[in-house]
Tab-separated table of N, CA and C and ligand atoms in Angstrom:
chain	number	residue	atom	x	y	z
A	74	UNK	N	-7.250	24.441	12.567
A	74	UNK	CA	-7.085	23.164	13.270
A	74	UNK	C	-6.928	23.409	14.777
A	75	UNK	N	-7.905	22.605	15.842
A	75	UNK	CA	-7.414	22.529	16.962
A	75	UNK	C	-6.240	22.314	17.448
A	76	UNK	N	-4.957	23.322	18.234
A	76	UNK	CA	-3.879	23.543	18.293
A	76	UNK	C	-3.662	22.059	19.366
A	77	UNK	N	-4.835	21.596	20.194
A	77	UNK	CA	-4.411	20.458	20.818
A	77	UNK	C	-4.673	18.620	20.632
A	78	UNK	N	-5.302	19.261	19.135
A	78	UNK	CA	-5.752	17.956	19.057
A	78	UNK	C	-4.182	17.019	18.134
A	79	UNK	N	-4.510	15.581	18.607
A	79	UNK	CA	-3.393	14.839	18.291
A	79	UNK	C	-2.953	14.771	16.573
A	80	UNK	N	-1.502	15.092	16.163
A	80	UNK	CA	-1.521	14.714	15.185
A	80	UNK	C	-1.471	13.501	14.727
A	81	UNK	N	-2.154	13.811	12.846
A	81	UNK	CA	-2.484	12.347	12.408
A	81	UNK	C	-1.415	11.875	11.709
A	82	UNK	N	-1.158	10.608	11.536
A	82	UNK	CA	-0.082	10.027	10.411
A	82	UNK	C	-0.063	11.069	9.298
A	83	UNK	N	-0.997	11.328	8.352
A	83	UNK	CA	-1.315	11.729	7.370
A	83	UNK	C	-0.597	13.081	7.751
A	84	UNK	N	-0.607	14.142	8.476
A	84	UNK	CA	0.255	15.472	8.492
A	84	UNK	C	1.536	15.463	8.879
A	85	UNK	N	1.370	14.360	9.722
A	85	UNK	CA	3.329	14.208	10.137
A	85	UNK	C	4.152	13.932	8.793
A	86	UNK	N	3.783	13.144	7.963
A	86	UNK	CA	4.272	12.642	6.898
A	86	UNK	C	4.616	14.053	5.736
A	87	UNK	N	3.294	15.090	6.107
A	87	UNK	CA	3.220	15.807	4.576
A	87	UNK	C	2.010	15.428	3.970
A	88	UNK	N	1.252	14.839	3.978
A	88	UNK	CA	0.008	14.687	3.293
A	88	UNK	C	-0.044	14.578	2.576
A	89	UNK	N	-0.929	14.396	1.453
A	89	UNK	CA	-1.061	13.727	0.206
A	89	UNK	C	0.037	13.693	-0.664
A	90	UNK	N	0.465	14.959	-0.683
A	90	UNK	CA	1.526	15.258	-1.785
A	90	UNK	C	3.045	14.053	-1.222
A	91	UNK	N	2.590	13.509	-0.041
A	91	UNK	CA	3.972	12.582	0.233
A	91	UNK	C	3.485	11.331	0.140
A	92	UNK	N	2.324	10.584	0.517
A	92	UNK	CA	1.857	9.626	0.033
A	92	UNK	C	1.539	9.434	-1.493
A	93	UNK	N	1.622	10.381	-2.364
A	93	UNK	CA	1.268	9.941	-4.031
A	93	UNK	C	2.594	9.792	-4.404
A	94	UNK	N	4.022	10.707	-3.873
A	94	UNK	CA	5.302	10.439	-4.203
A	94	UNK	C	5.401	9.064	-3.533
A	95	UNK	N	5.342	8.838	-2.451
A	95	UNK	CA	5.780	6.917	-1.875
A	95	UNK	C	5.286	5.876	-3.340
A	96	UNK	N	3.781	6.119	-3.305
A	96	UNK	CA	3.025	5.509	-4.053
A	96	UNK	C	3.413	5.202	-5.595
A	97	UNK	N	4.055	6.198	-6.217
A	97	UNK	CA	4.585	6.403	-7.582
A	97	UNK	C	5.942	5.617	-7.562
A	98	UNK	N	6.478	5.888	-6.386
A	98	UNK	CA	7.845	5.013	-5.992
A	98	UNK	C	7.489	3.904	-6.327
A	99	UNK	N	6.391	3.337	-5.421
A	99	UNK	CA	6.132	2.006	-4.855
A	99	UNK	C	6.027	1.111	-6.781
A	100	UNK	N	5.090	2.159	-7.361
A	100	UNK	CA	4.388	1.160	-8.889
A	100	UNK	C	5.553	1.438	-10.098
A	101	UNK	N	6.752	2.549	-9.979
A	101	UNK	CA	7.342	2.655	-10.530
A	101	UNK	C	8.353	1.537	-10.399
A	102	UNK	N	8.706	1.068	-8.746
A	102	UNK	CA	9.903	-0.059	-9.060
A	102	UNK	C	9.341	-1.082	-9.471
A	103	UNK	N	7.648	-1.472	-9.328
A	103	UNK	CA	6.837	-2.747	-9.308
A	103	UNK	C	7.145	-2.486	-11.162
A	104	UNK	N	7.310	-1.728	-11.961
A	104	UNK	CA	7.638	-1.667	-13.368
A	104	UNK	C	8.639	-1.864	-13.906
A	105	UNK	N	9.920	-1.629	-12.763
A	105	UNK	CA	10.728	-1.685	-13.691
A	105	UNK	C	11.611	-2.548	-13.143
A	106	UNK	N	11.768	-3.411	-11.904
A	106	UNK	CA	12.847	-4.391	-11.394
A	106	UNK	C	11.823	-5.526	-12.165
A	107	UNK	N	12.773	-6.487	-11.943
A	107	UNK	CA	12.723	-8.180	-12.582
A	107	UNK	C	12.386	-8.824	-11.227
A	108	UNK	N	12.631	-8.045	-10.177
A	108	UNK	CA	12.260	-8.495	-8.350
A	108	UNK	C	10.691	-8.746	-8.526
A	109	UNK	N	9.965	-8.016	-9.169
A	109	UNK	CA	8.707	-7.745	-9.007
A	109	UNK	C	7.658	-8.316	-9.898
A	110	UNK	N	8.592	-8.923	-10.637
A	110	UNK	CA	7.280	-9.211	-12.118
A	110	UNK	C	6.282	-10.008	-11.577
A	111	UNK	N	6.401	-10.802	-10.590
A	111	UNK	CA	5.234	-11.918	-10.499
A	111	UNK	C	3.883	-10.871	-10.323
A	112	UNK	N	4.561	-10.137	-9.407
A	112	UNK	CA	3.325	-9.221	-8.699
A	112	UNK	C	3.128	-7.859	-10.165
A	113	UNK	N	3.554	-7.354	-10.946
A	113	UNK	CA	3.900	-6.926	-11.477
A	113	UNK	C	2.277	-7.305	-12.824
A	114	UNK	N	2.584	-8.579	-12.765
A	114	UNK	CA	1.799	-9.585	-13.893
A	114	UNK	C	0.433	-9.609	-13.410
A	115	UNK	N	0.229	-9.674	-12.208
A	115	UNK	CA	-1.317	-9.793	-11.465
A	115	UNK	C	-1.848	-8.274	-11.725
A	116	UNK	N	-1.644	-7.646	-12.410
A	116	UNK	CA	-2.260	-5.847	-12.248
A	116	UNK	C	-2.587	-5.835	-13.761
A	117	UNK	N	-3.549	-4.993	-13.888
A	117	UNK	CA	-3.565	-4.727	-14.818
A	117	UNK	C	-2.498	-3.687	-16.048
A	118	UNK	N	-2.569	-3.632	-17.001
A	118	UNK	CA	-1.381	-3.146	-17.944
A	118	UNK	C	-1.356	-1.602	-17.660
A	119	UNK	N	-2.623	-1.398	-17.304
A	119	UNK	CA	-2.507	0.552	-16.972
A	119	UNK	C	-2.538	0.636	-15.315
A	120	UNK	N	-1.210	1.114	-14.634
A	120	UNK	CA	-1.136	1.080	-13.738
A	120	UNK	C	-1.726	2.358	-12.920
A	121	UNK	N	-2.116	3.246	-14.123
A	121	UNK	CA	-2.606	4.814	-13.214
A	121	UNK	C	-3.980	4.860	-12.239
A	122	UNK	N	-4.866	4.523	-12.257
A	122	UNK	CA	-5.944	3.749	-11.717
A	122	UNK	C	-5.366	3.575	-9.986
A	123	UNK	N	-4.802	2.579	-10.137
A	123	UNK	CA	-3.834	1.559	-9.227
A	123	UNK	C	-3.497	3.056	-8.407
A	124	UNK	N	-2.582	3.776	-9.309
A	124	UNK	CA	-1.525	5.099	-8.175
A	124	UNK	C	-2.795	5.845	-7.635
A	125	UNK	N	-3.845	5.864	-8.518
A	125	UNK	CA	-5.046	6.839	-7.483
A	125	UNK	C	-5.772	6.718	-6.586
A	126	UNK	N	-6.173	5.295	-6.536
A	126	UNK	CA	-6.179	4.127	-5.839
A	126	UNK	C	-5.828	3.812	-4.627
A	127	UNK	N	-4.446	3.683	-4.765
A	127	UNK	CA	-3.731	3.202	-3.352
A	127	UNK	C	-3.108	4.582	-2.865
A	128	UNK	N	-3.079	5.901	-3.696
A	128	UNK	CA	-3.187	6.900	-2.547
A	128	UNK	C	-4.580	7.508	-2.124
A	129	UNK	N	-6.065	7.254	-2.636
A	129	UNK	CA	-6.746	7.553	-1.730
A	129	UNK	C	-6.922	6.490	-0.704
A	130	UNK	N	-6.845	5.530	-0.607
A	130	UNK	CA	-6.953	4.350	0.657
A	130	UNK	C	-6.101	5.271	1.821
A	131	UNK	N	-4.591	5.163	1.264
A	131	UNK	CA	-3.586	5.283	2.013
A	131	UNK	C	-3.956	6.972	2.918
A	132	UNK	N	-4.698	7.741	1.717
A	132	UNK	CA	-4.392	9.433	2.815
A	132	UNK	C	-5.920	9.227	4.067
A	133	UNK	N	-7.034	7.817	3.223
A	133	UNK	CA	-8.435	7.418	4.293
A	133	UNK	C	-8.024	6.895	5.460
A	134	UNK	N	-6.690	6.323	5.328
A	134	UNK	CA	-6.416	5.232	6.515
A	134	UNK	C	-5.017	5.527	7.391
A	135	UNK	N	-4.853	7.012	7.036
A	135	UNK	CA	-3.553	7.784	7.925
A	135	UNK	C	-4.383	9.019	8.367
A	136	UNK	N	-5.786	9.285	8.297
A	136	UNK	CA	-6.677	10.064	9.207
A	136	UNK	C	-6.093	11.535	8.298
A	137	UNK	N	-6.164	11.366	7.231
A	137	UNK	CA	-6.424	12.010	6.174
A	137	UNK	C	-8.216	12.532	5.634
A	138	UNK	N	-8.281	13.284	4.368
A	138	UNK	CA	-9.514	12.953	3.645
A	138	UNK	C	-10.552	11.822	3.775
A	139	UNK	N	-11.635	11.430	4.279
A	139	UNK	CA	-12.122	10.489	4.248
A	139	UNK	C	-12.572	9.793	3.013
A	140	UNK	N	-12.282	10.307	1.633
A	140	UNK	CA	-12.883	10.207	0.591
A	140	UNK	C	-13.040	8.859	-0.100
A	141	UNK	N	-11.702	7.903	0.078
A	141	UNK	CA	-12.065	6.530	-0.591
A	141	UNK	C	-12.690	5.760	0.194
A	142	UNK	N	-12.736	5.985	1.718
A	142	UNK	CA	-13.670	5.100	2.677
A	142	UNK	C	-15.383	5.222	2.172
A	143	UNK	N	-15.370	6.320	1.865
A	143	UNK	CA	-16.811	7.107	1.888
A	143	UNK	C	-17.244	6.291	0.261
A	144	UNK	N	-16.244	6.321	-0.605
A	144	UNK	CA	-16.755	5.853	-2.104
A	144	UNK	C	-16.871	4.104	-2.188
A	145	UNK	N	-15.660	3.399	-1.630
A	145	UNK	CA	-15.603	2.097	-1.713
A	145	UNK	C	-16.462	1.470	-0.426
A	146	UNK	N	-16.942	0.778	-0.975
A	146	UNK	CA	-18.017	-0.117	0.019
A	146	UNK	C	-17.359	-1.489	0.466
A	147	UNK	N	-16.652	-1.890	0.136
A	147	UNK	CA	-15.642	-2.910	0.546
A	147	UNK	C	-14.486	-3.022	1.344
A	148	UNK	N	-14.178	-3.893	2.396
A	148	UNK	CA	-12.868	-3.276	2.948
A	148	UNK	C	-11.875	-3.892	2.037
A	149	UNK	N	-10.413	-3.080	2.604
A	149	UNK	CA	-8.969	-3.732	1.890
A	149	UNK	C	-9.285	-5.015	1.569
A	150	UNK	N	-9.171	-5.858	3.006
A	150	UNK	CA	-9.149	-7.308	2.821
A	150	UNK	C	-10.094	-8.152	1.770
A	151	UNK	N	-11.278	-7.858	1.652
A	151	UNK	CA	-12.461	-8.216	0.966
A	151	UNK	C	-12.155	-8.314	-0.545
A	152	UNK	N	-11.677	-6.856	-1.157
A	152	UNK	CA	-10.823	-6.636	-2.374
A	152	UNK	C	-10.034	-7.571	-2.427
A	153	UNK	N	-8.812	-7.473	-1.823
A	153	UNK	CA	-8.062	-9.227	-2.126
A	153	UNK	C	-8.375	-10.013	-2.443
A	154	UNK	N	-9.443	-10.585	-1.494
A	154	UNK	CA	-9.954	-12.127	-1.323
A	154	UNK	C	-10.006	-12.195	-3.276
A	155	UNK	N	-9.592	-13.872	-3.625
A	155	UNK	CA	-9.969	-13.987	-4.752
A	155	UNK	C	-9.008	-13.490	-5.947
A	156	UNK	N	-7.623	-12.581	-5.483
A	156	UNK	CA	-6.871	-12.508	-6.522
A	156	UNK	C	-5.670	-13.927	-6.259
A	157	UNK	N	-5.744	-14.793	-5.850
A	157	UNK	CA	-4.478	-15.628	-5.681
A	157	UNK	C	-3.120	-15.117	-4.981
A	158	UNK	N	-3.754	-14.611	-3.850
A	158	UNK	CA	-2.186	-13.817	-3.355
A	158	UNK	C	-1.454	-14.479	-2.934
A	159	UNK	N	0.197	-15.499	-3.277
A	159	UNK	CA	0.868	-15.713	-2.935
A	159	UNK	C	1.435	-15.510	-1.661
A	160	UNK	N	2.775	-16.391	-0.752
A	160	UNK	CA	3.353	-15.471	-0.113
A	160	UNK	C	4.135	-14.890	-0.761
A	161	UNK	N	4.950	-15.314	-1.719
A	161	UNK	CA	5.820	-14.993	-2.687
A	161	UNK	C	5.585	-13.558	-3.402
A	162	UNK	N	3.985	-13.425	-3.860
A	162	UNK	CA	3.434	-12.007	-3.930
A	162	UNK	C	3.287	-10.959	-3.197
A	163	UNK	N	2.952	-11.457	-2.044
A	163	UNK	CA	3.017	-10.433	-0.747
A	163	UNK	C	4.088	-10.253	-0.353
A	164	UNK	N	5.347	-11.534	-0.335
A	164	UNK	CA	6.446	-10.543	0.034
A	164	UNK	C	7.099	-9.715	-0.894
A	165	UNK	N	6.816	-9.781	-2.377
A	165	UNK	CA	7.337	-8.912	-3.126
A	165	UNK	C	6.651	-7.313	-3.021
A	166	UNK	N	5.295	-7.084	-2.928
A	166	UNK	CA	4.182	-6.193	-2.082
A	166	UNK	C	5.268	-5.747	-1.202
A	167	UNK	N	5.498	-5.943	-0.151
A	167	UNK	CA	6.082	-5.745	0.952
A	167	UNK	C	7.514	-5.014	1.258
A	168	UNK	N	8.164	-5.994	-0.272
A	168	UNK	CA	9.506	-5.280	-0.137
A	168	UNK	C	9.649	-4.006	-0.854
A	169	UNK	N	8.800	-3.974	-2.065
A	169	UNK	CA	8.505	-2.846	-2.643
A	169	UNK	C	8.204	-2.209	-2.171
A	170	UNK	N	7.209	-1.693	-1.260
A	170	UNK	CA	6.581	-0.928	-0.420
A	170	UNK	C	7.305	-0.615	0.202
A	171	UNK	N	8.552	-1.260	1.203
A	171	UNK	CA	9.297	-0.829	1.985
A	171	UNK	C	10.606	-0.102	1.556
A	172	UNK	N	11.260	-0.531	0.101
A	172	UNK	CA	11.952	0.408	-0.661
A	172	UNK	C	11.286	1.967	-0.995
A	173	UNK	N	10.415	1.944	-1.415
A	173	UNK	CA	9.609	3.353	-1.427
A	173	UNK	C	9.492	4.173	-0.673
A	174	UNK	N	9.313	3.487	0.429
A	174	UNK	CA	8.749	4.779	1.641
A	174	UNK	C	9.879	5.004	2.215
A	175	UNK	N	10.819	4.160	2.504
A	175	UNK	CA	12.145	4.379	2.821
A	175	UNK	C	13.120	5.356	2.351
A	176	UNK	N	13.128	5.220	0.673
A	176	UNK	CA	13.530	6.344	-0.025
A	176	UNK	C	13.013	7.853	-0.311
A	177	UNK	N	11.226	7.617	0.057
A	177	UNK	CA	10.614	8.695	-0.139
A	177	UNK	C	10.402	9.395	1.481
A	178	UNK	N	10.232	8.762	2.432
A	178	UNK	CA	9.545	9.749	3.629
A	178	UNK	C	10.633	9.567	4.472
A	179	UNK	N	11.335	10.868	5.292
A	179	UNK	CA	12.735	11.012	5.649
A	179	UNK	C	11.992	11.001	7.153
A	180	UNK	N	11.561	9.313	7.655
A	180	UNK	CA	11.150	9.744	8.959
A	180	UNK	C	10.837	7.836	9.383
A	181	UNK	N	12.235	7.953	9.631
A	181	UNK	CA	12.845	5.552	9.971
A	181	UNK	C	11.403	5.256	10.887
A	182	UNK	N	10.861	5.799	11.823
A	182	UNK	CA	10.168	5.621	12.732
A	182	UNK	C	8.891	5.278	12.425
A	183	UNK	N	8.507	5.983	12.042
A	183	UNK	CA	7.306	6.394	10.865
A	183	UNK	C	7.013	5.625	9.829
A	184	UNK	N	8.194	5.181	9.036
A	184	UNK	CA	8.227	4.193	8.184
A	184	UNK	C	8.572	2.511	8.887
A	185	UNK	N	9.144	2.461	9.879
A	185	UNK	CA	9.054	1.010	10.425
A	185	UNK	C	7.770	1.128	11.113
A	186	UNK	N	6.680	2.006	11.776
A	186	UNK	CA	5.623	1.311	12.388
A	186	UNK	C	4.696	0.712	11.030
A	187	UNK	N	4.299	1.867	9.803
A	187	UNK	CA	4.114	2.093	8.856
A	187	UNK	C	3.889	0.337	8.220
A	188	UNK	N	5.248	-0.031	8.450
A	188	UNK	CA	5.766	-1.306	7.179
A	188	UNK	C	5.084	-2.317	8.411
A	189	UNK	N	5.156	-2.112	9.429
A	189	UNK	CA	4.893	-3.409	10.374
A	189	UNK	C	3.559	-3.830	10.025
A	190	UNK	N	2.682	-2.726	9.802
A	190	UNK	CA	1.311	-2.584	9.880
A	190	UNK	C	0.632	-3.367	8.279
A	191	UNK	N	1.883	-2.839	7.260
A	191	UNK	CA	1.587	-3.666	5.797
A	191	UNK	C	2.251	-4.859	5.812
A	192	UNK	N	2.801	-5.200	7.120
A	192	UNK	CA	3.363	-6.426	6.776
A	192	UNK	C	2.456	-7.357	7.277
A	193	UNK	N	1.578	-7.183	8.431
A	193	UNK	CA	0.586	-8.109	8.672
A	193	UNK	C	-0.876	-7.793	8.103
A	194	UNK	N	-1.364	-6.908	7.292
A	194	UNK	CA	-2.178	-6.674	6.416
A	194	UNK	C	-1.698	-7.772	5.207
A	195	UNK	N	-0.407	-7.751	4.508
A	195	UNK	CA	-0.338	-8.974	3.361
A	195	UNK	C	-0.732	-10.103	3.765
A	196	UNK	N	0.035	-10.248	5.479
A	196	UNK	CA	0.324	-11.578	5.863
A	196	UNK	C	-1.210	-12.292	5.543
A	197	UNK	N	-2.499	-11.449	6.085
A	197	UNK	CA	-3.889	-11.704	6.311
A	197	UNK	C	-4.244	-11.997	4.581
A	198	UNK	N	-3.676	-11.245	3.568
A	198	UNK	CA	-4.009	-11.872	2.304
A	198	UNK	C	-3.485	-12.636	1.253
A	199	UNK	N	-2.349	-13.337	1.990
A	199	UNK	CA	-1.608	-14.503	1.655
A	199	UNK	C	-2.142	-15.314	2.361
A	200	UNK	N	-3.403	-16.430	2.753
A	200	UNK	CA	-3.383	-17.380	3.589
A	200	UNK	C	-2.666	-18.767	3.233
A	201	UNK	N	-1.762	-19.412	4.027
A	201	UNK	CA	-0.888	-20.372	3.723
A	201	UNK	C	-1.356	-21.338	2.853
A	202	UNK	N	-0.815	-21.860	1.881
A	202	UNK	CA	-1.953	-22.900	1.048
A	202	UNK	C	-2.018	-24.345	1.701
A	203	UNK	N	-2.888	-24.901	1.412
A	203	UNK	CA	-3.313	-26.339	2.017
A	203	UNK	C	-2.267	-27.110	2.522
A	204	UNK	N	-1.000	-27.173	1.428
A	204	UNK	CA	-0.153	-27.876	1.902
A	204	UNK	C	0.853	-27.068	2.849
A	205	UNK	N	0.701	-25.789	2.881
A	205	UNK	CA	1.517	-25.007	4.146
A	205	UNK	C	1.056	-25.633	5.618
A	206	UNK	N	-0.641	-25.601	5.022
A	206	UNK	CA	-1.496	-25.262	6.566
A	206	UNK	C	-1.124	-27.202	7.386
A	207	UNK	N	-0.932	-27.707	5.882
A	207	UNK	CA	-0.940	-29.479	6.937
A	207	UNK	C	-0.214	-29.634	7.987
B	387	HEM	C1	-0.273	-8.904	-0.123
B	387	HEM	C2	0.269	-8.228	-1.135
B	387	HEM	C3	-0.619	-7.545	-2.150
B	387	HEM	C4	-0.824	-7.900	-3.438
B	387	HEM	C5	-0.173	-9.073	-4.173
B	387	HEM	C6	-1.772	-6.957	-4.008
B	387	HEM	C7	-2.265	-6.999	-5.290
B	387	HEM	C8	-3.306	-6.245	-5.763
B	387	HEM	C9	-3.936	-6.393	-7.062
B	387	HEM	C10	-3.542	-7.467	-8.102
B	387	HEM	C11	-4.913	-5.463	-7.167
B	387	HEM	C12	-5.848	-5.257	-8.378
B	387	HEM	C13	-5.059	-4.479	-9.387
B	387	HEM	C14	-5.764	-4.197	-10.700
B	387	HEM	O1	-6.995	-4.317	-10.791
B	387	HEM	O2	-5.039	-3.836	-11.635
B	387	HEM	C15	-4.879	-4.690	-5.938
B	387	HEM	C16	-5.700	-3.617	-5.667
B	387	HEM	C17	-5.526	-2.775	-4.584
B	387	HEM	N1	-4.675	-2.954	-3.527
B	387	HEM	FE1	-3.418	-4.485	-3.277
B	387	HEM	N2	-2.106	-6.030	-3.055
B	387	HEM	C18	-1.427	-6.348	-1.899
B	387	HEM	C19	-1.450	-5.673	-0.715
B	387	HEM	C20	-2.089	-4.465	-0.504
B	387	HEM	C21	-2.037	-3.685	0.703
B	387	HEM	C22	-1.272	-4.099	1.978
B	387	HEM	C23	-2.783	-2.558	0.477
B	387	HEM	C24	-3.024	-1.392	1.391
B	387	HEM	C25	-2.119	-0.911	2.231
B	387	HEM	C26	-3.304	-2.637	-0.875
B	387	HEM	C27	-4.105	-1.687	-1.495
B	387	HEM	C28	-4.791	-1.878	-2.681
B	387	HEM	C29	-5.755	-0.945	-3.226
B	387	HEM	C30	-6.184	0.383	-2.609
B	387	HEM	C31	-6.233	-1.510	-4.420
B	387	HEM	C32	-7.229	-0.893	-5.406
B	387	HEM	C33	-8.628	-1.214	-5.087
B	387	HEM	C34	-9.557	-0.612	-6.128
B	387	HEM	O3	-9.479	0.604	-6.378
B	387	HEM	O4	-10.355	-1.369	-6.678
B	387	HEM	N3	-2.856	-3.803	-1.442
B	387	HEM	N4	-3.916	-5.185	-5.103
């Protein structure tokens, strides 16, 4: 590795092996709190898929492996469109996500730019419903 080139999210963190632990966090509490069922109910019953899933996105989009950019032809947002995302869903998304990485990656900084960044990524796939938007 070029000794001057900038590091990426993806190595500061630990790399894969710390994004599949967040990730396992993240679908393990989405299993087992009563916080989570709504979102919980929208997935399918085999969640392993899902953990392989949202850690290749996650190691494509912390300047990691390019590998799920290169396979999926769709962006994040596009995927959404069309599952009924609540806000109620996204903020459960959100809080989960932010219990996980919190408990898993020993680095507050890292994890608050991190959460800011999934917090307006949900926000974009929750759009307010009709009677929000009146
Ligand atoms: C707004 C809150 C969100 C909700 C309610 C939600 C829900 C879902 C659901 C229901 C699926 C399909 C699951 C299945 O087929 O079993 C899915 C797929 C996925 N989501 Fe989310 N999601 C949210 C936010 C996010 C965010 C912010 C990211 C990225 C940081 C993300 C990454 C993914 C990935 C990578 C997939 C799998 C795509 C695939 O392999 O086909 N999701 N999501």
């Amino acid at each position: 590795m070029n000794a001057t080139a900038p590091q990426t999210p993806f190595d500061r963190i630990g790399g894969e092996p710390a994004i599949r632990r967040m990730v396992d966090r993240f679908y393990d509490l989405m299993e087992s709190e009563a916080a989570y069922a709504e979102l919980r109910a929208m997935h399918a019953d085999d969640l392993l898929p899902m953990r392989v899933s949202l850690t290749g996105f996650l190691t494509a989009w912390m300047g990691g492996p390019r590998t799920w950019f290169e396979r999926e032809k769709s962006c994040i947002m596009s995927i959404h469109r069309g599952l009924g995302i609540s806000r109620a869903t996204a903020a459960q998304w959100v809080d989960a996500m932010r219990r996980a990485a919190q408990e898993t990656i020993n680095d507050p900084p890292f994890v608050s730019a991190m959460m800011e960044a999934f917090a307006h990524m949900s926000a974009g796939m929750a759009p307010p419903s009709e009677q929000e938007a009146a």
